[in-house]
PDB file of C-alpha atoms and ligand atoms in Angstrom:
ATOM      1  CA  MET A   1      54.985  19.022 -47.420  1.00 97.00           C
ATOM      2  CA  ASP A   2      56.206  22.580 -47.098  1.00 98.00           C
ATOM      3  CA  ILE A   3      58.266  23.672 -44.103  1.00 98.00           C
ATOM      4  CA  THR A   4      58.810  27.384 -43.537  1.00 98.00           C
ATOM      5  CA  THR A   5      61.333  28.726 -41.062  1.00 98.00           C
ATOM      6  CA  ILE A   6      59.756  31.166 -38.602  1.00 98.00           C
ATOM      7  CA  GLY A   7      62.633  31.641 -36.165  1.00 98.00           C
ATOM      8  CA  ILE A   8      66.069  30.173 -35.542  1.00 98.00           C
ATOM      9  CA  TRP A   9      67.298  31.294 -32.126  1.00 98.00           C
ATOM     10  CA  GLY A  10      67.761  29.299 -28.942  1.00 98.00           C
ATOM     11  CA  GLY A  11      67.014  30.715 -25.497  1.00 97.00           C
ATOM     12  CA  TYR A  12      65.741  34.091 -26.617  1.00 98.00           C
ATOM     13  CA  PRO A  13      65.273  35.844 -29.955  1.00 98.00           C
ATOM     14  CA  ASN A  14      67.739  38.181 -31.587  1.00 96.00           C
ATOM     15  CA  LYS A  15      66.340  41.652 -32.227  1.00 95.00           C
ATOM     16  CA  ASN A  16      63.252  41.684 -34.452  1.00 96.00           C
ATOM     17  CA  GLU A  17      63.408  37.908 -34.795  1.00 98.00           C
ATOM     18  CA  ALA A  18      62.013  34.792 -33.154  1.00 98.00           C
ATOM     19  CA  THR A  19      63.122  31.694 -31.306  1.00 98.00           C
ATOM     20  CA  SER A  20      63.268  28.392 -33.163  1.00 98.00           C
ATOM     21  CA  SER A  21      59.970  27.614 -34.858  1.00 98.00           C
ATOM     22  CA  PHE A  22      58.641  26.202 -38.113  1.00 98.00           C
ATOM     23  CA  LEU A  23      55.362  26.246 -39.981  1.00 98.00           C
ATOM     24  CA  ILE A  24      54.583  22.932 -41.660  1.00 98.00           C
ATOM     25  CA  GLU A  25      51.888  22.763 -44.305  1.00 98.00           C
ATOM     26  CA  GLN A  26      50.400  20.148 -46.571  1.00 98.00           C
ATOM     27  CA  ASP A  27      47.071  19.856 -48.406  1.00 97.00           C
ATOM     28  CA  GLY A  28      46.005  23.175 -46.881  1.00 96.00           C
ATOM     29  CA  PHE A  29      46.595  21.980 -43.299  1.00 98.00           C
ATOM     30  CA  ARG A  30      48.901  24.257 -41.307  1.00 98.00           C
ATOM     31  CA  CYS A  31      50.653  23.383 -38.086  1.00 98.00           C
ATOM     32  CA  LEU A  32      52.950  25.639 -36.100  1.00 98.00           C
ATOM     33  CA  ILE A  33      55.858  23.841 -34.456  1.00 98.00           C
ATOM     34  CA  ASP A  34      56.827  25.559 -31.189  1.00 98.00           C
ATOM     35  CA  CYS A  35      55.632  29.014 -30.216  1.00 98.00           C
ATOM     36  CA  GLY A  36      58.391  30.809 -28.328  1.00 98.00           C
ATOM     37  CA  SER A  37      59.285  34.461 -28.108  1.00 98.00           C
ATOM     38  CA  GLY A  38      58.712  36.471 -31.276  1.00 98.00           C
ATOM     39  CA  VAL A  39      56.971  33.618 -33.061  1.00 98.00           C
ATOM     40  CA  LEU A  40      53.455  35.032 -32.999  1.00 98.00           C
ATOM     41  CA  SER A  41      54.613  38.186 -34.737  1.00 98.00           C
ATOM     42  CA  ALA A  42      56.917  36.430 -37.199  1.00 98.00           C
ATOM     43  CA  VAL A  43      54.517  33.682 -38.277  1.00 98.00           C
ATOM     44  CA  GLN A  44      52.045  36.299 -39.510  1.00 98.00           C
ATOM     45  CA  ASN A  45      54.447  36.976 -42.390  1.00 98.00           C
ATOM     46  CA  TYR A  46      53.391  33.581 -43.753  1.00 98.00           C
ATOM     47  CA  THR A  47      49.872  32.862 -42.587  1.00 98.00           C
ATOM     48  CA  GLU A  48      46.826  34.442 -41.039  1.00 96.00           C
ATOM     49  CA  LEU A  49      46.686  33.200 -37.466  1.00 96.00           C
ATOM     50  CA  ARG A  50      43.137  31.965 -37.944  1.00 95.00           C
ATOM     51  CA  GLU A  51      44.378  29.709 -40.727  1.00 96.00           C
ATOM     52  CA  LEU A  52      46.455  27.692 -38.279  1.00 97.00           C
ATOM     53  CA  ASP A  53      44.888  24.261 -37.849  1.00 97.00           C
ATOM     54  CA  ALA A  54      47.102  23.104 -34.986  1.00 98.00           C
ATOM     55  CA  VAL A  55      50.078  23.983 -32.837  1.00 98.00           C
ATOM     56  CA  ILE A  56      52.537  21.435 -31.496  1.00 98.00           C
ATOM     57  CA  ILE A  57      54.940  22.140 -28.647  1.00 98.00           C
ATOM     58  CA  SER A  58      58.106  20.142 -27.938  1.00 98.00           C
ATOM     59  CA  HIS A  59      58.533  21.226 -24.306  1.00 98.00           C
ATOM     60  CA  TYR A  60      57.694  24.013 -21.900  1.00 98.00           C
ATOM     61  CA  HIS A  61      60.807  26.186 -21.867  1.00 98.00           C
ATOM     62  CA  PRO A  62      59.986  29.848 -22.624  1.00 98.00           C
ATOM     63  CA  ASP A  63      61.777  29.831 -25.969  1.00 98.00           C
ATOM     64  CA  HIS A  64      59.172  27.248 -27.056  1.00 98.00           C
ATOM     65  CA  VAL A  65      55.998  28.460 -25.326  1.00 98.00           C
ATOM     66  CA  ALA A  66      56.444  32.162 -24.517  1.00 98.00           C
ATOM     67  CA  ASP A  67      53.970  33.300 -27.182  1.00 98.00           C
ATOM     68  CA  ILE A  68      51.219  30.808 -26.360  1.00 98.00           C
ATOM     69  CA  GLY A  69      49.503  33.407 -24.169  1.00 98.00           C
ATOM     70  CA  VAL A  70      49.328  35.997 -26.926  1.00 98.00           C
ATOM     71  CA  LEU A  71      48.256  33.342 -29.422  1.00 98.00           C
ATOM     72  CA  GLN A  72      45.366  32.673 -27.068  1.00 98.00           C
ATOM     73  CA  HIS A  73      44.514  36.385 -27.053  1.00 97.00           C
ATOM     74  CA  ALA A  74      44.484  36.340 -30.849  1.00 97.00           C
ATOM     75  CA  ALA A  75      42.227  33.295 -30.837  1.00 97.00           C
ATOM     76  CA  MET A  76      39.913  34.945 -28.314  1.00 97.00           C
ATOM     77  CA  VAL A  77      39.632  38.170 -30.327  1.00 96.00           C
ATOM     78  CA  GLY A  78      39.148  36.193 -33.521  1.00 95.00           C
ATOM     79  CA  MET A  79      36.417  34.175 -31.891  1.00 94.00           C
ATOM     80  CA  GLN A  80      34.661  37.289 -30.588  1.00 95.00           C
ATOM     81  CA  LEU A  81      34.740  38.729 -34.116  1.00 95.00           C
ATOM     82  CA  LYS A  82      33.487  35.378 -35.404  1.00 93.00           C
ATOM     83  CA  GLU A  83      36.458  35.261 -37.776  1.00 92.00           C
ATOM     84  CA  TRP A  84      38.066  32.302 -36.067  1.00 89.00           C
ATOM     85  CA  ASN A  85      36.742  28.796 -35.819  1.00 81.00           C
ATOM     86  CA  THR A  86      38.012  27.602 -32.493  1.00 83.00           C
ATOM     87  CA  PRO A  87      39.150  25.945 -30.355  1.00 94.00           C
ATOM     88  CA  LEU A  88      42.630  25.761 -31.778  1.00 97.00           C
ATOM     89  CA  PRO A  89      44.245  22.479 -30.678  1.00 98.00           C
ATOM     90  CA  ILE A  90      47.670  22.768 -29.048  1.00 98.00           C
ATOM     91  CA  TYR A  91      49.456  19.425 -28.811  1.00 98.00           C
ATOM     92  CA  ALA A  92      52.142  18.840 -26.193  1.00 98.00           C
ATOM     93  CA  HIS A  93      53.158  16.287 -23.591  1.00 98.00           C
ATOM     94  CA  ASP A  94      51.445  16.561 -20.210  1.00 98.00           C
ATOM     95  CA  ARG A  95      54.355  15.620 -17.928  1.00 98.00           C
ATOM     96  CA  ASP A  96      54.387  19.275 -16.871  1.00 98.00           C
ATOM     97  CA  THR A  97      50.912  19.608 -15.401  1.00 98.00           C
ATOM     98  CA  THR A  98      50.936  23.386 -15.022  1.00 98.00           C
ATOM     99  CA  GLY A  99      52.373  23.851 -18.493  1.00 98.00           C
ATOM    100  CA  PHE A 100      49.861  21.510 -20.082  1.00 98.00           C
ATOM    101  CA  GLU A 101      46.903  23.079 -18.313  1.00 98.00           C
ATOM    102  CA  SER A 102      47.970  26.512 -19.558  1.00 98.00           C
ATOM    103  CA  LEU A 103      47.436  25.362 -23.153  1.00 98.00           C
ATOM    104  CA  SER A 104      43.665  25.356 -22.686  1.00 98.00           C
ATOM    105  CA  TYR A 105      42.194  28.836 -22.442  1.00 97.00           C
ATOM    106  CA  LYS A 106      38.590  29.995 -22.283  1.00 96.00           C
ATOM    107  CA  GLY A 107      37.430  27.569 -24.915  1.00 96.00           C
ATOM    108  CA  VAL A 108      39.534  29.228 -27.626  1.00 96.00           C
ATOM    109  CA  THR A 109      42.537  26.929 -27.418  1.00 97.00           C
ATOM    110  CA  GLU A 110      42.567  23.348 -26.252  1.00 98.00           C
ATOM    111  CA  GLY A 111      45.544  21.373 -24.942  1.00 98.00           C
ATOM    112  CA  ARG A 112      45.833  17.843 -26.289  1.00 98.00           C
ATOM    113  CA  ALA A 113      48.214  15.466 -24.567  1.00 98.00           C
ATOM    114  CA  LEU A 114      50.941  13.612 -26.451  1.00 98.00           C
ATOM    115  CA  GLN A 115      52.461  10.326 -25.327  1.00 98.00           C
ATOM    116  CA  VAL A 116      55.931   9.468 -26.556  1.00 98.00           C
ATOM    117  CA  SER A 117      54.966   5.932 -27.595  1.00 98.00           C
ATOM    118  CA  GLU A 118      51.694   6.867 -29.293  1.00 98.00           C
ATOM    119  CA  PRO A 119      51.930   8.452 -32.759  1.00 98.00           C
ATOM    120  CA  ILE A 120      48.992  10.650 -33.707  1.00 98.00           C
ATOM    121  CA  GLN A 121      47.263  11.428 -36.957  1.00 98.00           C
ATOM    122  CA  LEU A 122      47.366  15.191 -37.417  1.00 98.00           C
ATOM    123  CA  GLY A 123      45.842  16.465 -40.640  1.00 97.00           C
ATOM    124  CA  PRO A 124      47.768  14.778 -43.473  1.00 98.00           C
ATOM    125  CA  TRP A 125      50.589  13.523 -41.251  1.00 98.00           C
ATOM    126  CA  GLU A 126      51.370  10.797 -38.856  1.00 98.00           C
ATOM    127  CA  VAL A 127      53.373  12.481 -36.105  1.00 98.00           C
ATOM    128  CA  SER A 128      55.625  10.349 -33.920  1.00 98.00           C
ATOM    129  CA  PHE A 129      57.862  11.216 -31.002  1.00 98.00           C
ATOM    130  CA  CYS A 130      61.182  10.532 -29.327  1.00 98.00           C
ATOM    131  CA  GLU A 131      62.159  11.678 -25.858  1.00 98.00           C
ATOM    132  CA  THR A 132      65.228  13.886 -26.015  1.00 98.00           C
ATOM    133  CA  VAL A 133      68.032  14.615 -23.549  1.00 98.00           C
ATOM    134  CA  HIS A 134      67.219  17.982 -22.041  1.00 98.00           C
ATOM    135  CA  PRO A 135      66.874  19.416 -18.508  1.00 97.00           C
ATOM    136  CA  VAL A 136      63.085  19.127 -18.861  1.00 98.00           C
ATOM    137  CA  TYR A 137      61.055  16.422 -20.605  1.00 98.00           C
ATOM    138  CA  CYS A 138      61.076  17.213 -24.312  1.00 98.00           C
ATOM    139  CA  LEU A 139      59.893  15.436 -27.446  1.00 98.00           C
ATOM    140  CA  ALA A 140      61.518  15.331 -30.867  1.00 98.00           C
ATOM    141  CA  LEU A 141      58.898  15.214 -33.624  1.00 98.00           C
ATOM    142  CA  LYS A 142      58.637  13.323 -36.893  1.00 98.00           C
ATOM    143  CA  PHE A 143      56.005  14.209 -39.505  1.00 98.00           C
ATOM    144  CA  THR A 144      55.399  11.477 -42.077  1.00 98.00           C
ATOM    145  CA  SER A 145      53.149  11.530 -45.121  1.00 98.00           C
ATOM    146  CA  ASN A 146      53.166   9.792 -48.506  1.00 96.00           C
ATOM    147  CA  GLY A 147      56.471   8.095 -47.723  1.00 96.00           C
ATOM    148  CA  LYS A 148      58.226  11.390 -46.894  1.00 98.00           C
ATOM    149  CA  SER A 149      59.319  12.408 -43.453  1.00 98.00           C
ATOM    150  CA  ALA A 150      60.570  15.514 -41.689  1.00 98.00           C
ATOM    151  CA  VAL A 151      62.216  15.382 -38.278  1.00 98.00           C
ATOM    152  CA  PHE A 152      62.525  18.184 -35.750  1.00 98.00           C
ATOM    153  CA  THR A 153      64.976  17.337 -32.993  1.00 98.00           C
ATOM    154  CA  ALA A 154      63.676  20.003 -30.616  1.00 98.00           C
ATOM    155  CA  ASP A 155      66.152  20.614 -27.795  1.00 98.00           C
ATOM    156  CA  THR A 156      68.507  17.773 -27.080  1.00 98.00           C
ATOM    157  CA  ALA A 157      71.983  16.623 -26.325  1.00 98.00           C
ATOM    158  CA  TRP A 158      73.328  13.707 -28.367  1.00 98.00           C
ATOM    159  CA  LYS A 159      71.231  10.558 -28.036  1.00 98.00           C
ATOM    160  CA  ASP A 160      71.786   7.342 -30.024  1.00 98.00           C
ATOM    161  CA  GLU A 161      68.046   6.735 -30.205  1.00 98.00           C
ATOM    162  CA  LEU A 162      67.654   9.845 -32.355  1.00 98.00           C
ATOM    163  CA  VAL A 163      69.603   8.080 -35.133  1.00 98.00           C
ATOM    164  CA  ASP A 164      66.910   5.422 -35.460  1.00 98.00           C
ATOM    165  CA  PHE A 165      64.181   7.989 -35.030  1.00 98.00           C
ATOM    166  CA  ALA A 166      65.503  10.088 -37.923  1.00 98.00           C
ATOM    167  CA  LYS A 167      66.430   7.096 -40.127  1.00 98.00           C
ATOM    168  CA  GLY A 168      66.011   7.914 -43.793  1.00 97.00           C
ATOM    169  CA  ALA A 169      64.277  11.236 -43.171  1.00 98.00           C
ATOM    170  CA  ASP A 170      64.017  13.579 -46.131  1.00 98.00           C
ATOM    171  CA  PHE A 171      64.541  16.608 -43.921  1.00 98.00           C
ATOM    172  CA  ILE A 172      65.814  17.287 -40.441  1.00 98.00           C
ATOM    173  CA  ALA A 173      65.773  20.520 -38.483  1.00 98.00           C
ATOM    174  CA  ALA A 174      68.551  19.828 -35.997  1.00 98.00           C
ATOM    175  CA  GLU A 175      69.274  21.929 -33.006  1.00 98.00           C
ATOM    176  CA  SER A 176      72.905  22.989 -32.892  1.00 98.00           C
ATOM    177  CA  ASN A 177      73.120  25.392 -30.030  1.00 98.00           C
ATOM    178  CA  LEU A 178      76.678  24.619 -29.004  1.00 98.00           C
ATOM    179  CA  TYR A 179      80.130  25.537 -30.145  1.00 98.00           C
ATOM    180  CA  GLU A 180      82.338  22.467 -29.960  1.00 97.00           C
ATOM    181  CA  LYS A 181      84.193  23.724 -26.901  1.00 97.00           C
ATOM    182  CA  TYR A 182      80.962  23.637 -24.880  1.00 96.00           C
ATOM    183  CA  VAL A 183      80.105  19.971 -25.549  1.00 96.00           C
ATOM    184  CA  GLY A 184      80.063  18.267 -22.152  1.00 92.00           C
ATOM    185  CA  ILE A 185      80.047  21.642 -20.385  1.00 94.00           C
ATOM    186  CA  ILE A 186      76.639  23.017 -21.386  1.00 94.00           C
ATOM    187  CA  GLN A 187      74.033  20.275 -21.002  1.00 95.00           C
ATOM    188  CA  GLY A 188      70.996  19.485 -23.102  1.00 97.00           C
ATOM    189  CA  HIS A 189      72.123  20.675 -26.522  1.00 98.00           C
ATOM    190  CA  MET A 190      74.105  19.511 -29.547  1.00 98.00           C
ATOM    191  CA  SER A 191      76.977  21.024 -31.452  1.00 98.00           C
ATOM    192  CA  GLY A 192      77.191  21.378 -35.222  1.00 98.00           C
ATOM    193  CA  ARG A 193      79.478  18.357 -35.371  1.00 98.00           C
ATOM    194  CA  GLN A 194      76.941  16.261 -33.468  1.00 98.00           C
ATOM    195  CA  ALA A 195      74.058  17.468 -35.651  1.00 98.00           C
ATOM    196  CA  GLY A 196      76.094  16.451 -38.699  1.00 98.00           C
ATOM    197  CA  GLU A 197      76.869  13.069 -37.189  1.00 98.00           C
ATOM    198  CA  LEU A 198      73.180  12.524 -36.518  1.00 98.00           C
ATOM    199  CA  ALA A 199      72.273  13.397 -40.114  1.00 98.00           C
ATOM    200  CA  THR A 200      74.996  11.131 -41.498  1.00 98.00           C
ATOM    201  CA  ARG A 201      74.238   8.118 -39.327  1.00 98.00           C
ATOM    202  CA  ALA A 202      70.509   8.474 -39.960  1.00 98.00           C
ATOM    203  CA  GLY A 203      71.028   8.857 -43.710  1.00 98.00           C
ATOM    204  CA  VAL A 204      69.077  12.101 -43.806  1.00 98.00           C
ATOM    205  CA  LYS A 205      68.818  13.821 -47.186  1.00 98.00           C
ATOM    206  CA  GLN A 206      68.736  17.455 -46.117  1.00 98.00           C
ATOM    207  CA  MET A 207      69.515  19.220 -42.852  1.00 98.00           C
ATOM    208  CA  VAL A 208      68.897  22.709 -41.548  1.00 98.00           C
ATOM    209  CA  LEU A 209      70.484  23.941 -38.337  1.00 98.00           C
ATOM    210  CA  THR A 210      68.379  25.795 -35.803  1.00 98.00           C
ATOM    211  CA  HIS A 211      68.179  26.867 -32.145  1.00 98.00           C
ATOM    212  CA  LEU A 212      71.363  28.847 -32.670  1.00 98.00           C
ATOM    213  CA  PRO A 213      73.351  30.829 -30.073  1.00 97.00           C
ATOM    214  CA  GLN A 214      73.377  34.636 -30.158  1.00 95.00           C
ATOM    215  CA  TYR A 215      77.074  34.777 -29.282  1.00 96.00           C
ATOM    216  CA  GLY A 216      80.240  33.901 -31.122  1.00 97.00           C
ATOM    217  CA  ASP A 217      80.564  33.317 -34.863  1.00 98.00           C
ATOM    218  CA  ILE A 218      77.823  30.882 -35.830  1.00 97.00           C
ATOM    219  CA  GLU A 219      79.603  30.116 -39.097  1.00 98.00           C
ATOM    220  CA  GLU A 220      81.829  27.887 -36.931  1.00 98.00           C
ATOM    221  CA  ILE A 221      78.769  25.760 -36.165  1.00 98.00           C
ATOM    222  CA  LEU A 222      77.907  25.317 -39.830  1.00 98.00           C
ATOM    223  CA  ALA A 223      81.539  24.484 -40.618  1.00 98.00           C
ATOM    224  CA  SER A 224      81.515  21.842 -37.857  1.00 98.00           C
ATOM    225  CA  ALA A 225      78.341  20.289 -39.241  1.00 98.00           C
ATOM    226  CA  LYS A 226      79.893  20.100 -42.697  1.00 98.00           C
ATOM    227  CA  GLN A 227      82.825  18.156 -41.273  1.00 98.00           C
ATOM    228  CA  THR A 228      80.537  15.312 -40.270  1.00 98.00           C
ATOM    229  CA  PHE A 229      77.760  15.566 -42.888  1.00 98.00           C
ATOM    230  CA  SER A 230      78.421  15.761 -46.614  1.00 98.00           C
ATOM    231  CA  GLY A 231      74.777  16.222 -47.635  1.00 97.00           C
ATOM    232  CA  ALA A 232      72.823  19.440 -48.048  1.00 98.00           C
ATOM    233  CA  VAL A 233      73.110  21.544 -44.906  1.00 98.00           C
ATOM    234  CA  GLU A 234      72.546  25.200 -44.102  1.00 98.00           C
ATOM    235  CA  PHE A 235      71.252  27.373 -41.327  1.00 98.00           C
ATOM    236  CA  ALA A 236      67.472  27.332 -41.371  1.00 98.00           C
ATOM    237  CA  GLU A 237      66.767  30.509 -43.333  1.00 98.00           C
ATOM    238  CA  ILE A 238      64.062  32.730 -41.937  1.00 98.00           C
ATOM    239  CA  GLY A 239      61.133  32.871 -44.355  1.00 98.00           C
ATOM    240  CA  LYS A 240      62.478  30.144 -46.612  1.00 98.00           C
ATOM    241  CA  THR A 241      60.148  27.271 -47.447  1.00 98.00           C
ATOM    242  CA  TYR A 242      61.646  23.806 -47.812  1.00 98.00           C
ATOM    243  CA  ARG A 243      59.513  21.514 -49.969  1.00 97.00           C
ATOM    244  CA  ILE A 244      59.953  17.802 -49.459  1.00 95.00           C
TER     245      ILE A 244
HETATM  246 ZN1  LIG B 301      64.985  25.929 -26.515  1.00 73.03          ZN
END
């Protein structure tokens, strides 16, 4: 599978960029993972919007759903021009009723509910879920196919269960929104050290760091991750495709 970085920022995008998002592709099937601010613009560097087969959303904070509305406009225009075969399925949990209902729009996009304990078959992948530790209900995602797996932590503070969830993964996109001094002070996110510890304990082969803060020197976060993880680790690089 090929995983392309669309955006890397937590909370809001840096100028001309996008919040944390990835495009995952295999056997011609394309799924967008999270669709926050700036994502709809940025993802068009790598795919025509009408070539998206699915969207999957980890939770309903704006840095993960802000661009759903404009994606729906694109789908509507595409449908009117008969260039787009819709509805586009948007997968997400339905614990937020208003949020979930907003995923279905005029027959051009269709919300599909995810349950944490029920993996789904999505194109070439089995996708499974793990509830994270975040101020709102949020799901980490694991895409598995042909014995390979890629994990996306979404937004979360440290949680032991994530170690089992990510066990043996070939790739993990780990949120690392916190400088070490904010662990225990800012809730719902991990530091670089914690992301590294997760990758080490889970035996992950390759890690990219995402959902980064706009303030401070983010190189400190990468350095912290390297203290606890000796495998391949870097900031998720915008536009780079990771093949696993
Ligand atoms: Zn977020």
